[in-house]
Every structure is written in structure tokens, then in C-alpha cells.
Short mmCIF file of C-alpha atoms and ligand atoms in Angstrom, two decimals:
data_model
loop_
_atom_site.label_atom_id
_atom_site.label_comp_id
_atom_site.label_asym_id
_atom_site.label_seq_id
_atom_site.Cartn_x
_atom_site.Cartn_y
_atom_site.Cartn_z
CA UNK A 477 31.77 -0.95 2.37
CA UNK A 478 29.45 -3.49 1.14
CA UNK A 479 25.68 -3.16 1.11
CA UNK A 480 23.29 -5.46 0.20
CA UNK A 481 19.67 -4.30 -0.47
CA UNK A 482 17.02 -7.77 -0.60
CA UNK A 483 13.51 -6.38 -2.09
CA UNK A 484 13.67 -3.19 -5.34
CA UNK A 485 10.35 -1.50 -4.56
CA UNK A 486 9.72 1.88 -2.74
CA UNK A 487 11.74 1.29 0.69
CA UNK A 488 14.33 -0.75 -1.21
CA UNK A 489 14.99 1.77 -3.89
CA UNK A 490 14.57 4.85 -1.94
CA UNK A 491 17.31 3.63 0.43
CA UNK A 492 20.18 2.63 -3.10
CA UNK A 493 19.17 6.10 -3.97
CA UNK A 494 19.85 7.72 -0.90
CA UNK A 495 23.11 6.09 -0.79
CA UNK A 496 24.25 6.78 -4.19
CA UNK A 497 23.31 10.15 -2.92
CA UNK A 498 25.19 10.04 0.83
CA UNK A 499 27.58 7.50 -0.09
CA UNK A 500 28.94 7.43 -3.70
CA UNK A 501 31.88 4.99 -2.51
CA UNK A 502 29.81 2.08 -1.36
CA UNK A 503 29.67 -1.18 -2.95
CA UNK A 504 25.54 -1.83 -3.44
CA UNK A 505 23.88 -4.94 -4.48
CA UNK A 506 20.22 -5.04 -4.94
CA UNK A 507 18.73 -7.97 -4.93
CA UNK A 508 15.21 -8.54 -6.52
CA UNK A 509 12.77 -11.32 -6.94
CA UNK A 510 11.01 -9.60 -9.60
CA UNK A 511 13.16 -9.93 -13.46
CA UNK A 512 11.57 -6.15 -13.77
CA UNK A 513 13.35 -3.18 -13.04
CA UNK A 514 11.97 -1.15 -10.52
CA UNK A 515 8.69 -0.24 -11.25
CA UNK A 516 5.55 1.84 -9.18
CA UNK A 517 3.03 -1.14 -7.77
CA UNK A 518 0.40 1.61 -6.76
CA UNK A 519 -0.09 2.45 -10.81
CA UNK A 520 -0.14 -1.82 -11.31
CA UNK A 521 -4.66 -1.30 -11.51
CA UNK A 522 -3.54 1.65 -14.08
CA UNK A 523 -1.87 -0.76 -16.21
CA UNK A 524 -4.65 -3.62 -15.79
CA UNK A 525 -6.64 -0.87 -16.99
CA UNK A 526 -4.65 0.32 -19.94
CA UNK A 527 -4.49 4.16 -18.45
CA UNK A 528 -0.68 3.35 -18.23
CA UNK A 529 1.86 1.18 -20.20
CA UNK A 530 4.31 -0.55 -18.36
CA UNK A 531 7.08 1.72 -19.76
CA UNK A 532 5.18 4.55 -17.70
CA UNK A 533 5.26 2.27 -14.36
CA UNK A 534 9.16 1.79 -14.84
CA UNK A 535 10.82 4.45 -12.02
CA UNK A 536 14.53 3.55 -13.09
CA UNK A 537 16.69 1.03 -14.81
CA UNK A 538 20.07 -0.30 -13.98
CA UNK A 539 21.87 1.04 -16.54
CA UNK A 540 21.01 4.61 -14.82
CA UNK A 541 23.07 3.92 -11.45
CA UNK A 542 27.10 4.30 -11.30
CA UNK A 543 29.36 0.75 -11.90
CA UNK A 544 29.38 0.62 -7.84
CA UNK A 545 25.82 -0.61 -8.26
CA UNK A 546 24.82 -4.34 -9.12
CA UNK A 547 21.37 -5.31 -9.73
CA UNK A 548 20.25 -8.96 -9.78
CA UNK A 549 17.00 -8.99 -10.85
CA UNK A 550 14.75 -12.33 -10.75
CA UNK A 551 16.84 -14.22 -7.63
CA UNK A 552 15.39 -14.83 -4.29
CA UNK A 553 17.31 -14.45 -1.63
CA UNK A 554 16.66 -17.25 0.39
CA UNK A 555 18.59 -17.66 3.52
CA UNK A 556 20.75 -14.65 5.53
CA UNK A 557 23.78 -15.99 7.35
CA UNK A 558 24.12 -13.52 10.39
CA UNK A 559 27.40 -14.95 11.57
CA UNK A 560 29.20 -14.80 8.03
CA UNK A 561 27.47 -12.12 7.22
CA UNK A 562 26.12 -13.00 3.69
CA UNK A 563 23.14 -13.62 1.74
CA UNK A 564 22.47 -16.73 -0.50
CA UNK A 565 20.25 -16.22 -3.84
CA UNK A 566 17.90 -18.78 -4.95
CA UNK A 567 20.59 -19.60 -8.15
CA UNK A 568 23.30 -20.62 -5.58
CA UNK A 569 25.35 -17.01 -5.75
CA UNK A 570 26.33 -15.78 -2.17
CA UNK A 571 26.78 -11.98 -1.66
CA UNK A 572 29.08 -11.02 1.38
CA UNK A 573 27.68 -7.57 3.10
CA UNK A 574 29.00 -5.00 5.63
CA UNK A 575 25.38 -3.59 6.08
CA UNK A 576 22.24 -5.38 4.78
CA UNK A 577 18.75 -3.82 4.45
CA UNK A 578 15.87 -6.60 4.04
CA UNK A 579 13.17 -4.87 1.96
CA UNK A 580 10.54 -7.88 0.68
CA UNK A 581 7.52 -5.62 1.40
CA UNK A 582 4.34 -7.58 1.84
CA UNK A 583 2.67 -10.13 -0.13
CA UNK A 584 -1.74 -10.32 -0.87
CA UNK A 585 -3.18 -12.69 0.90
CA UNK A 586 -4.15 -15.53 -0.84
CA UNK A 587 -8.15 -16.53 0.69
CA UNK A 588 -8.41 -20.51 -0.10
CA UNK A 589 -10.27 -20.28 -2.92
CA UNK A 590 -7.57 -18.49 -4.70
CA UNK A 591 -6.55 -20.86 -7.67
CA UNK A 592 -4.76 -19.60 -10.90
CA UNK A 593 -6.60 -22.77 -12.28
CA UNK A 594 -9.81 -21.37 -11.63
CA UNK A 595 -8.58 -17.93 -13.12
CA UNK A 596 -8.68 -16.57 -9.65
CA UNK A 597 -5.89 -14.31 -9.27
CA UNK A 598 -4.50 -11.57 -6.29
CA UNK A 599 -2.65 -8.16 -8.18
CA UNK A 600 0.51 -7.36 -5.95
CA UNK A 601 3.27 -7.81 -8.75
CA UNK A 602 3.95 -7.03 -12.11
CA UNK A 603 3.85 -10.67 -12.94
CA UNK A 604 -0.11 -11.04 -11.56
CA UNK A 605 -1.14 -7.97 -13.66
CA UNK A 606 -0.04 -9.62 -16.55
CA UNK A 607 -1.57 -12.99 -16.02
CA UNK A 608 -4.70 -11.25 -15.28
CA UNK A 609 -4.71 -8.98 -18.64
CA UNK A 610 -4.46 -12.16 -20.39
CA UNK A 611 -7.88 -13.39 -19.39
CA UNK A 612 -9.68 -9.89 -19.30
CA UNK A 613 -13.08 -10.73 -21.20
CA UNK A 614 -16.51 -10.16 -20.28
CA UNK A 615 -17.10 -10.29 -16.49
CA UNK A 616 -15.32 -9.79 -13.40
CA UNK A 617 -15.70 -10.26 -9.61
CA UNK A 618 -13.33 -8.54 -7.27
CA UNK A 619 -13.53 -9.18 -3.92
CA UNK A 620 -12.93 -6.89 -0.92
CA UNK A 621 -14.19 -3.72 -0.91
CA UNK A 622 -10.21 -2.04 0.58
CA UNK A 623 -8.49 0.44 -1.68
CA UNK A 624 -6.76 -2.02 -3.95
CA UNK A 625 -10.38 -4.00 -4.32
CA UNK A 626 -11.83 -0.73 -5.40
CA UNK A 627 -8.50 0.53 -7.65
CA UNK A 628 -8.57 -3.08 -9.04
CA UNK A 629 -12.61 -2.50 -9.98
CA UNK A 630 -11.99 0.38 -11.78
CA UNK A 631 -9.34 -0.38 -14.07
CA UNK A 632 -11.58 -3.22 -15.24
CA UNK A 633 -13.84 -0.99 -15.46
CA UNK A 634 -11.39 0.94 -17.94
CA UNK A 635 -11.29 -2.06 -20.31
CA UNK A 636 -15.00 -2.52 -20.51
CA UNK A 637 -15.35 -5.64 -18.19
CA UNK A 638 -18.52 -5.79 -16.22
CA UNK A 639 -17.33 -6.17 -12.80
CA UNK A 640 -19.06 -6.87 -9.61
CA UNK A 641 -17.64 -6.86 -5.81
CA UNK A 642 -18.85 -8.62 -3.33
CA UNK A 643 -17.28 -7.09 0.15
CA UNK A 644 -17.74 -8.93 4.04
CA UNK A 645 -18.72 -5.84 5.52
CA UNK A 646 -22.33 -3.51 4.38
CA UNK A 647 -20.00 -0.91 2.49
CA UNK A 648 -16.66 -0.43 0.81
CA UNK A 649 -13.59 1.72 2.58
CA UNK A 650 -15.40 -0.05 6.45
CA UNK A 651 -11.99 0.47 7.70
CA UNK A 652 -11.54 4.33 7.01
CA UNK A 653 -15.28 5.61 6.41
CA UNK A 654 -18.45 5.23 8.11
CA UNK A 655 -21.93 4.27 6.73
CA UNK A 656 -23.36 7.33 5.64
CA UNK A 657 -19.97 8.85 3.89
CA UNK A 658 -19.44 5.54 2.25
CA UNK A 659 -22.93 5.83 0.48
CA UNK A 660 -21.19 8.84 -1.45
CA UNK A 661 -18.85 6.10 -3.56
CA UNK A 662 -21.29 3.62 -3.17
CA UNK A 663 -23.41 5.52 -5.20
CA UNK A 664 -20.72 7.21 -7.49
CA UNK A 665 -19.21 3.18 -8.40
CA UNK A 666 -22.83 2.20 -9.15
CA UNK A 667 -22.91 4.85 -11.25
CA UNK A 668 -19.98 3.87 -13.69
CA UNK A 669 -21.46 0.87 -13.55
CA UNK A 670 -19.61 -1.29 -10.89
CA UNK A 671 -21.69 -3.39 -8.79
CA UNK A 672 -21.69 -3.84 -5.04
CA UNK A 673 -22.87 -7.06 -2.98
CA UNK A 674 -22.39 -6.11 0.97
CA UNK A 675 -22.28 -8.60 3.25
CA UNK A 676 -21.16 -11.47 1.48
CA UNK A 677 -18.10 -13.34 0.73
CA UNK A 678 -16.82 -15.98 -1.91
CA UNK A 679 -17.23 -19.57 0.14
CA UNK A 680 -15.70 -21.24 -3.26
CA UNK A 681 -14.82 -21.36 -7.20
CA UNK A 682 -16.03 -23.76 -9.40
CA UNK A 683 -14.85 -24.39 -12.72
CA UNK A 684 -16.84 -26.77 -15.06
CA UNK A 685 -16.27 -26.73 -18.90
CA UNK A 686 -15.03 -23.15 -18.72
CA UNK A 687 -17.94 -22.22 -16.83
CA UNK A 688 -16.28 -20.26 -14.01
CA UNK A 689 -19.25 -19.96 -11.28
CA UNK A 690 -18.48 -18.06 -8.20
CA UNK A 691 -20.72 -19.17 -4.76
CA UNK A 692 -21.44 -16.81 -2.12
CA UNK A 693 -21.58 -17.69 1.25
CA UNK A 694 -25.33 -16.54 1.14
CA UNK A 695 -25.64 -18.91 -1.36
CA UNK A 696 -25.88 -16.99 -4.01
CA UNK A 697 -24.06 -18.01 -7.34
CA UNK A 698 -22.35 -15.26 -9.90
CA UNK A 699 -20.94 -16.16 -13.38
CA UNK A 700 -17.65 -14.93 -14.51
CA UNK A 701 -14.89 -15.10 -16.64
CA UNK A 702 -12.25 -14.13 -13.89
CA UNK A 703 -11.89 -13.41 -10.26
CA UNK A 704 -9.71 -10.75 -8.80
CA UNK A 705 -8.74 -11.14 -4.62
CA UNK A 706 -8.43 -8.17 -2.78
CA UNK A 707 -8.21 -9.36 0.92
CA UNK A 708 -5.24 -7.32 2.44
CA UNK A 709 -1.59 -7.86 2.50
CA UNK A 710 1.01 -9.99 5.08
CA UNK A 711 4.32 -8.34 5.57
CA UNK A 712 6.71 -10.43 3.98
CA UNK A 713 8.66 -12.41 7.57
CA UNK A 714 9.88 -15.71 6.80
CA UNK A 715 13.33 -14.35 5.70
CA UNK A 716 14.11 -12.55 8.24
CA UNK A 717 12.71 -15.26 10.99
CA UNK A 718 14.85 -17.83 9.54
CA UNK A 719 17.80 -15.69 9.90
CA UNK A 720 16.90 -15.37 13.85
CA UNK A 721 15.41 -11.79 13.58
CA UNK A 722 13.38 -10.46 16.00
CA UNK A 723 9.22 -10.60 14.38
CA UNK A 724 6.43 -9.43 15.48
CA UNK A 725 3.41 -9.02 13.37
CA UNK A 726 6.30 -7.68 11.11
CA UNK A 727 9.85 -7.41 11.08
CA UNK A 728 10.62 -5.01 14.73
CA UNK A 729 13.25 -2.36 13.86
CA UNK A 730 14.52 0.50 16.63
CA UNK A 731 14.17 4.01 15.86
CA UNK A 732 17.08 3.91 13.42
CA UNK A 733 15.68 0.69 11.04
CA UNK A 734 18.06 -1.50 12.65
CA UNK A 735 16.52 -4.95 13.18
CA UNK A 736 17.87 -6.88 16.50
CA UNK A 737 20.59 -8.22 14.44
CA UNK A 738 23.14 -5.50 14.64
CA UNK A 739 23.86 -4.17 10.84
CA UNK A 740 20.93 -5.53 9.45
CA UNK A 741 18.27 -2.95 8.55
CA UNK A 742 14.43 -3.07 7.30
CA UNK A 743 11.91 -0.64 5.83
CA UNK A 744 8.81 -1.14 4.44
CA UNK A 745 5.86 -3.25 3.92
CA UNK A 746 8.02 -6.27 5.70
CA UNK A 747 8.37 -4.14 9.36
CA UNK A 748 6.42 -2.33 11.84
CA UNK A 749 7.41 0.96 12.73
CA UNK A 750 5.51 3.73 14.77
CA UNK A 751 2.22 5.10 13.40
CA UNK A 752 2.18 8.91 14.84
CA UNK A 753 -1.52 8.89 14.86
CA UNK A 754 -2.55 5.60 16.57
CA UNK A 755 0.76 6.60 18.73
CA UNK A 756 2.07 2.59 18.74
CA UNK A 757 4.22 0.41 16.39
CA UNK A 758 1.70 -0.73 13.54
CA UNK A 759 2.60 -1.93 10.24
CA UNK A 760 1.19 0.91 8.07
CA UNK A 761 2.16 -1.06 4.52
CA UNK A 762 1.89 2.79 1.83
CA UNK A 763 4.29 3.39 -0.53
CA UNK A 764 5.41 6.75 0.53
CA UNK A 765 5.92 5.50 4.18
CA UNK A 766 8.15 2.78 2.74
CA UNK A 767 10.12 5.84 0.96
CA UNK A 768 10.49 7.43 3.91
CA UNK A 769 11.61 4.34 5.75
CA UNK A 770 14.32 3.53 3.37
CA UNK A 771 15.86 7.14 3.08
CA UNK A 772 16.35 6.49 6.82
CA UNK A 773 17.42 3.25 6.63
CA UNK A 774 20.15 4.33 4.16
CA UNK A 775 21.34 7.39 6.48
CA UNK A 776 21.82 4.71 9.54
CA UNK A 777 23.89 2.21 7.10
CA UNK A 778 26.01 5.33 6.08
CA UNK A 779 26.58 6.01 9.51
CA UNK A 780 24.76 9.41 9.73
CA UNK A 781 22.98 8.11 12.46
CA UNK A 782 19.61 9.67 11.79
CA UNK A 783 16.30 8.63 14.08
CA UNK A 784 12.96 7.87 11.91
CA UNK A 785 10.32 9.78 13.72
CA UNK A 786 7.43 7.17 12.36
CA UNK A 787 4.69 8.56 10.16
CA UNK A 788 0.78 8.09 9.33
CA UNK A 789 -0.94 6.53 6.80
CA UNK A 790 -2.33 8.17 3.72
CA UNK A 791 -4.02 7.29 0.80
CA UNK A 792 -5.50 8.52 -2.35
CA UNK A 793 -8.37 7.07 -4.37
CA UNK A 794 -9.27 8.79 -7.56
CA UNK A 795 -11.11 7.68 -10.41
CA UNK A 796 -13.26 9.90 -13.05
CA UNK A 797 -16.25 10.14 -10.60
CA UNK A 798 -14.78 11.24 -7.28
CA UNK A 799 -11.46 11.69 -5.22
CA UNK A 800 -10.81 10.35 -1.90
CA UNK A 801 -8.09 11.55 0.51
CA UNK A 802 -7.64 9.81 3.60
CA UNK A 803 -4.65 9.89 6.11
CA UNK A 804 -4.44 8.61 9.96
CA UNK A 805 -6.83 7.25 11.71
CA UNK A 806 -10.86 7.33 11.24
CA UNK A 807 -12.34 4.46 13.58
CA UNK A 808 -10.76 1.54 15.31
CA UNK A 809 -9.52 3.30 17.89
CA UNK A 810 -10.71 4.27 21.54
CA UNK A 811 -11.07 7.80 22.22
CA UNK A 812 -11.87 9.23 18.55
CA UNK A 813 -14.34 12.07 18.21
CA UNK A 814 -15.24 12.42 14.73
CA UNK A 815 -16.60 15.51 13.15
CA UNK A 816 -17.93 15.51 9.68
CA UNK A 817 -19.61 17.76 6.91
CA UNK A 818 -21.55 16.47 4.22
CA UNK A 819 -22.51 18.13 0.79
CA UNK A 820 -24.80 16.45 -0.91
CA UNK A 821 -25.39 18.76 -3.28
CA UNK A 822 -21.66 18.63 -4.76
CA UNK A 823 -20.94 15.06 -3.64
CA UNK A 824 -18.22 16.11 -1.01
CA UNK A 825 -17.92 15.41 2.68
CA UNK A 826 -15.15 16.22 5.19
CA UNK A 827 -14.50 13.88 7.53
CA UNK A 828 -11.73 14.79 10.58
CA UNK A 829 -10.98 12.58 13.74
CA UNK A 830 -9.78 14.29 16.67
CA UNK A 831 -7.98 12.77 19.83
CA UNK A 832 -7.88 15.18 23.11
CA UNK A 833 -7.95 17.89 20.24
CA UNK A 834 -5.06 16.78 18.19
CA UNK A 835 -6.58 15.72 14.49
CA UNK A 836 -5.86 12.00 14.19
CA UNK A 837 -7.33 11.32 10.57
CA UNK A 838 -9.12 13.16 7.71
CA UNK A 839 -10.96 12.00 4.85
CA UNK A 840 -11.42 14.64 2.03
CA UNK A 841 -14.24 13.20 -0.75
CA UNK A 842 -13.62 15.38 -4.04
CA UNK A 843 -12.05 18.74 -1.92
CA UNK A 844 -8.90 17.48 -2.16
CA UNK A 845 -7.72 21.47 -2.48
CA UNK A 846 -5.85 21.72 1.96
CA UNK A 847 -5.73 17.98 2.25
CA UNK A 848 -1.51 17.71 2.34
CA UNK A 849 -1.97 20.46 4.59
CA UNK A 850 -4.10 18.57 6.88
CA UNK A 851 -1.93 15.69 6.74
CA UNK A 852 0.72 18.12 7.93
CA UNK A 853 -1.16 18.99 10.93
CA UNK A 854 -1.69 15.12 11.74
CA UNK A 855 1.67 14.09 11.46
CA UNK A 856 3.03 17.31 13.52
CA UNK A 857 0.30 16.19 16.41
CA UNK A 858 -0.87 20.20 16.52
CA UNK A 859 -3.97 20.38 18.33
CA UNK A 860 -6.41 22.93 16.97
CA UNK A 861 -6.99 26.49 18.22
CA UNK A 862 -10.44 27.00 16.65
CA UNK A 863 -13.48 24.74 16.97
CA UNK A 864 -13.27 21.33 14.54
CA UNK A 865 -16.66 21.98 13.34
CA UNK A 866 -15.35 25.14 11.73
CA UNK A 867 -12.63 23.53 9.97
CA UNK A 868 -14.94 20.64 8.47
CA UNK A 869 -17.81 23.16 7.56
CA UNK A 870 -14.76 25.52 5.61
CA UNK A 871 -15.49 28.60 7.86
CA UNK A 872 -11.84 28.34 8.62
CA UNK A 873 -8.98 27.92 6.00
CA UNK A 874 -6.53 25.28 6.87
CA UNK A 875 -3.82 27.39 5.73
CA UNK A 876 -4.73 30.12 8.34
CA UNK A 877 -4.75 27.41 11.29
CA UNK A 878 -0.81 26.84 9.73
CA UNK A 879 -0.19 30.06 10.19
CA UNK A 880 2.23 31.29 13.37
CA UNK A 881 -0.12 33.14 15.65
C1 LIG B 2113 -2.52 -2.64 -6.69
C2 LIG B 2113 -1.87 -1.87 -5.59
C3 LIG B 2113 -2.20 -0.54 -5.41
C4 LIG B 2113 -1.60 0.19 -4.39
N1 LIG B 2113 -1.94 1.50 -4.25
C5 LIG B 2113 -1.31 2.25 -3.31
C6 LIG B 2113 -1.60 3.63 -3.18
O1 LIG B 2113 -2.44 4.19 -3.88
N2 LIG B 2113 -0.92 4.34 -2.24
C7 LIG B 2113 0.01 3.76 -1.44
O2 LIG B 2113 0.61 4.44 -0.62
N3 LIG B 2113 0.29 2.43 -1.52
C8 LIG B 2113 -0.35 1.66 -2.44
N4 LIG B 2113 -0.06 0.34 -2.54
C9 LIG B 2113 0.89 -0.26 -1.57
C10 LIG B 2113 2.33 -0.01 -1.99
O3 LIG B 2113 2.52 -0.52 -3.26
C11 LIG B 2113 3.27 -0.67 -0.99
O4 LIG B 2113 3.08 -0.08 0.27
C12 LIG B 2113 4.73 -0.52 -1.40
O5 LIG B 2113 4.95 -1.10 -2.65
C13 LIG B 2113 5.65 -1.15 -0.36
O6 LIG B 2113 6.96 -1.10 -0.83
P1 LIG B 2113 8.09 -2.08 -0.26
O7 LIG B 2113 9.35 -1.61 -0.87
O8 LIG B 2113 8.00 -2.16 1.19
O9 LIG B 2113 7.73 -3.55 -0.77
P2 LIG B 2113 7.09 -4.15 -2.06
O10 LIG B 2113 6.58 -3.12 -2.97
O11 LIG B 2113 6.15 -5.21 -1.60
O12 LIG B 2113 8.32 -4.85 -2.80
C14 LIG B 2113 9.09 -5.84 -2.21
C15 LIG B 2113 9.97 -6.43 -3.28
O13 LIG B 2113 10.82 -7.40 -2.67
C16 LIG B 2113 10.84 -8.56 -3.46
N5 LIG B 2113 11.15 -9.71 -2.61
C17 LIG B 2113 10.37 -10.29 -1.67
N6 LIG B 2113 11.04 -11.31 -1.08
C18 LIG B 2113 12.25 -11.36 -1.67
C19 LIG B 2113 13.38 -12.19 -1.52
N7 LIG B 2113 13.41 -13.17 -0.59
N8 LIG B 2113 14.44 -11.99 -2.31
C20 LIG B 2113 14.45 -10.98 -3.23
N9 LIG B 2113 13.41 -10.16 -3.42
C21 LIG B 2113 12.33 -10.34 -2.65
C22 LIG B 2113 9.43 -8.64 -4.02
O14 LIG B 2113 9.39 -9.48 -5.15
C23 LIG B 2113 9.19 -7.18 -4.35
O15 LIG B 2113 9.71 -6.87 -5.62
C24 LIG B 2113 -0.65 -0.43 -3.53
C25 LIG B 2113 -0.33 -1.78 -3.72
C26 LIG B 2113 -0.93 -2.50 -4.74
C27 LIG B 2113 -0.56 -3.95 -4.92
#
């Protein structure tokens, strides 16, 4: 059997090594863009910051897999012919498959002012992290106040370049936290010295005798020697459109990855799958969800026809002031009753979200100890037997709540 895997990141590599796993005899091409090998994007504001070399990002190289596997690294595949079943790569080469998973994950979006002229840059690939290393100096402004804006932030940070962020809404993490928990990395960022401008956004670049100025929509104007866009991600759809697949928002799979072409699969950033906490087909766009998504993929392709229950989203922000954990769903939503504990003495807060008494979302700030455990409970839709209150305040262990009763 042929397989052909478009897009090397999490969902496309978890799925060639689930197969060399479940089935050895396959033929697998993998077919990447990117001219690296496979390497972890999430560690990408490590590298900007020199925490991690790019050796350390690497997960594997091609000359680990068995002869059955071909990698073509640095070719875009650029059309998918459903009828004859093959793929055509940007340098002309056509690859014939039995079973095809489309993997291109999601791309930053680029806000208009975004000009590699104007050393204005987005970090989503190897390639951007590089081009913006080569212009760190002095000072920064990263906009969007998300996880990547405030990852991104930090690792400039790391290198000793004075960076400000200016973010739409009145405080960073809008999307997960409220006001009064945000204050707690509001405070902790101003601290290592990163500063915040709320409410504001860049209306446009200007660039005049290497003078980079950077206007605000409030009018105000910031120098810098670089700019850094951190506005959110698209799922990548245009491939898959083309080819006459089925798109919504992103790339609509069934319960076993298979798009509405028959043996043609995605996982990943690229498709929208079910999110077990907002109970609805979201695009969730998290590394291990993409994992997950392509060890399922690979199981339907194999034929061990396997369904892919959906999962939550989870992330994890730590720097050397504080650690965030945050999984499912916070705000957004109708019908969320949050319940919270704040410490202000030892900068932590507990923050848990609770739907007709099923926990829907958490957000641990520096008590990361019963946090997977939590995300357990989310994912397994267990509603509570004691009061919420008692779980945020710590009267009650999360392990005992696990435990049969
Ligand atoms: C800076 C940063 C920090 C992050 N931090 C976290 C984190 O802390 N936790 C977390 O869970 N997630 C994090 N993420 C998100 C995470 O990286 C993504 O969810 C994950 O990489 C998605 O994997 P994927 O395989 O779906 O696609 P991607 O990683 O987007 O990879 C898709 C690959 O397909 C290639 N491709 C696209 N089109 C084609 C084509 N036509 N032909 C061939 N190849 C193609 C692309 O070049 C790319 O190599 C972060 C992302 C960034 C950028």
C-alpha cells in the first residue's frame, strides 16, 4: 500500500510513526514544505531566545525511519488529483497514493502591516525564527497579547531586547482569563521587564532611513528595531478546497479523519474536529491534539478502523516568573459558571469552569502540581461529587475526587 503524508509536523509525524509502528509493510512518503527535518514549533520562541539550539528542536531525521520511508523535504504539494489518485509537488514530481493524509497545519496570520521590508515578521516556521534572530538588536514590539505573543515576548526577553506589546483587548490571555487573574502575569511580565499597552493596536509601519517607527491606532508612535505579529493562526485550506474537499472553517473530517473524499485523511491544525468541552466541531489548533489526531488518522489508513473521540484544548505557559496551565474552556461560552481562588500572597489562583456540574476548563497559575489530573476529569466529562469551591480553595485533593467511590 501506498501512503502519502502532505505536512511533517505533530499530526503528520505522529501518524508515519504510528504506521511504521501498525504497518511496517507500507510504502510512506512524507511530503514537507519545510527543507528541515521534523522539528517541535512550540520550542521555535525557545530558540529565538537561545534557551534551545535548533539541534534540541529536531524530533527525528530521515535517516532514523526503515527504506519503506521517503522524505521529500522542501516541495509543496500543490494540487491533489482525487480521480488518479496522486499528488503533484511544486518541482513537477507526482506521487501515486492508496491512502493520503493532508497535514499542512495552520499558517499566522499575516495583519496588513506585516512587511519583511519593514522587519515586521510572524514566528510559525523554522524559517521566520531565523529571519527574525538575524535582526534581534535593541527593541522589540510584539503584538497580540495570545500565548505565542507572550512566548514570543519572552524569548526576546532572553536575549536582552527591550520588548513592548501592545494587545486589542485591556489584558493579555482575554480569551482564557478574566481581568482580575490576568493582573497576576500582567504584573509578573512587567516585572522582567516586558511592557504592556492594552487597548491598542498597530494601524501601520513606517520605515524611514532605518528608522523603524511603529503607529498605534491611538496615535501613539513607538520606535523599534523589529516587529514580531502574533495575531492567531488560519488552518491551512486551499489544498484541500482545490482538490474538491469538503471545508468548513477547516478541513471537515468524520469520526475516523476521513475527509469527504473517501481515502483521503486530515489531522491537525488544517481540520476541525470535536472539542469535548465546548461539545461541537471547533478547530482547537495544539500540538498534542494534532498528535492525537494523526495516531488516529494512521489506525483508519491501516484499516484498524479506530473512532477519534475529539479532545480539549490545553496549554502551558511557563517562563522564570510564573506557570500557567490552562485546558478547555474559560469564557466564550453560554452557560459557564466559573469558580476561582486567588492567592495573592504566593501569586497563584485557580480558576475552574463548570457546565451543569461537569468541569469545562481550568486554569492553574504556578500550582501546576493536579493540573493533568484535572484535565483528565475535563476530557472524561465527570461531573463533581463535592462542591467546586472546595476543589479551587484545595480543601479537596483532586486525586481523591479520581478515586472510585
Ligand atoms: C511559536 C509557537 C508556539 C507554540 N506553542 C504551543 C504550545 O505551547 N502548546 C501547543 O499545544 N501548541 C503550541 N503551538 C501550536 C502547535 O505548534 C501546532 O498546534 C502544531 O504544530 C500543529 O501541528 P500540525 O502538524 O497540524 O501542523 P503544523 O505544525 O502547522 O505543520 C504543517 C506542516 O505542513 C507543511 N505544509 C503546509 N502546506 C504544505 C504543502 N502544500 N505541501 C507540503 N507541506 C506543506 C508546513 O510547511 C508545515 O511544515 C505553538 C505554535 C507556535 C508557532
Amino acid at each position: 500500500m501506498n501512503i502519502v503524508i502532505i505536512g511533517c509536523s505533530a499530526a503528520g509525524l505522529s501518524c508515519l510513526d504510528t504506521l511504521c509502528k501498525i504497518s511496517p509493510q507500507a510504502h510512506v512518503t512524507v511530503i514537507s514544505a519545510e527543507r528541515y527535518s521534523p522539528y517541535s514549533r512550540c520550542l521555535l520562541t525557545y530558540y529565538l531566545g537561545n534557551m534551545m539550539t535548533e539541534q534540541e528542536l529536531t524530533i527525528s531525521t530521515p535517516s532514523s525511519y526503515p527504506a519503506s520511508v521517503r522524505f521529500i523535504l522542501g516541495q509543496k504539494a500543490e494540487k491533489v488529483d482525487t480521480r488518479g489518485k496522486s499528488v503533484r509537488l511544486s518541482n513537477g514530481m507526482e506521487c501515486e497514493y492508496d491512502k493520503l493524509l493532508i497535514a499542512v497545519g495552520a499558517d499566522a496570520v499575516k495583519p496588513k502591516y506585516c512587511d519583511e521590508e519593514k522587519r515586521t515578521f510572524t514566528l510559525r516556521y523554522m524559517d521566520d525564527a531565523k529571519k527574525i534572530a538575524a535582526k534581534l538588536k535593541g527593541k522589540a514590539v510584539v503584538s497580540g497579547g495570545g500565548f505565542v505573543g507572550i512566548k514570543t515576548a519572552y524569548g526576546l526577553l532572553e536575549r536582552k531586547i527591550k520588548t513592548e506589546m501592545v494587545i486589542t483587548s485591556s489584558y493579555p490571555l482575554s480569551m482564557v482569563l478574566d481581568e482580575s487573574s490576568a493582573s497576576y502575569i500582567e504584573k509578573d511580565l512587567a516585572q522582567m521587564g516586558i511592557g504592556i499597552i492594552t487597548n491598542d493596536d498597530i494601524a501601520e509601519i513606517n520605515l524611514h532611513q532605518n528608522d523603524l517607527k511603529v503607529c498605534l491606532s491611538s496615535g501613539r508612535v513607538l520606535e523599534s528595531d523589529f516587529v514580531v505579529a502574533g495575531k492567531g493562526v488560519k488552518p491551512q485550506v486551499d489544498l484541500a478546497r482545490a482538490a474538491g474537499i469538503k471545508v468548513n472553517e477547516g478541513i471537515s473530517v468524520d469520526e475516523y479523519m476521513e475527509t469527504s473524499v473517501p481515502d483521503i485523511f486530515a489531522a491537525g491544525d488544517c481540520c476541525e474536529t470535536v472539542d469535548l468541552a465546548r461539545n461541537k466541531v471547533s478547530l482547537i489548533g495544539l500540538w498534542p491534539v494534532a498528535v492525537e489526531q494523526g495516531y488516529f488518522a494512521a489506525l483508519n489508513m491501516s484499516g484498524n478502523r479506530s473512532r477519534y473521540p475529539g479532545s480539549i484544548g490545553m496549554n502551558s505557559l511557563k517562563t522564570k516568573a510564573f506557570h500557567l496551565i490552562s485546558a478547555g474552556i474559560l469564557k466564550g461560552e453560554p452557560g459557564l459558571k466559573v469558580y476561582e481562588k486567588q492567592m495573592f500572597a504566593t501569586k497563584q489562583f485557580r480558576r475552574i469552569a463548570f457546565r451543569d456540574d461537569v468541569p469545562v476548563g481550568m486554569a492553574f497559575y504556578n500550582c501546576p502540581e493536579e493540573a493533568g489530573l484535572f484535565v483528565n476529569l475535563i476530557k472524561k466529562a465527570q461531573p463533581l461529587l463535592v462542591r467546586p469551591q472546595k476543589v479551587v480553595n484545595g480543601d479537596v485533593s483532586i486525586s481523591d475526587i479520581l478515586k472510585p467511590l
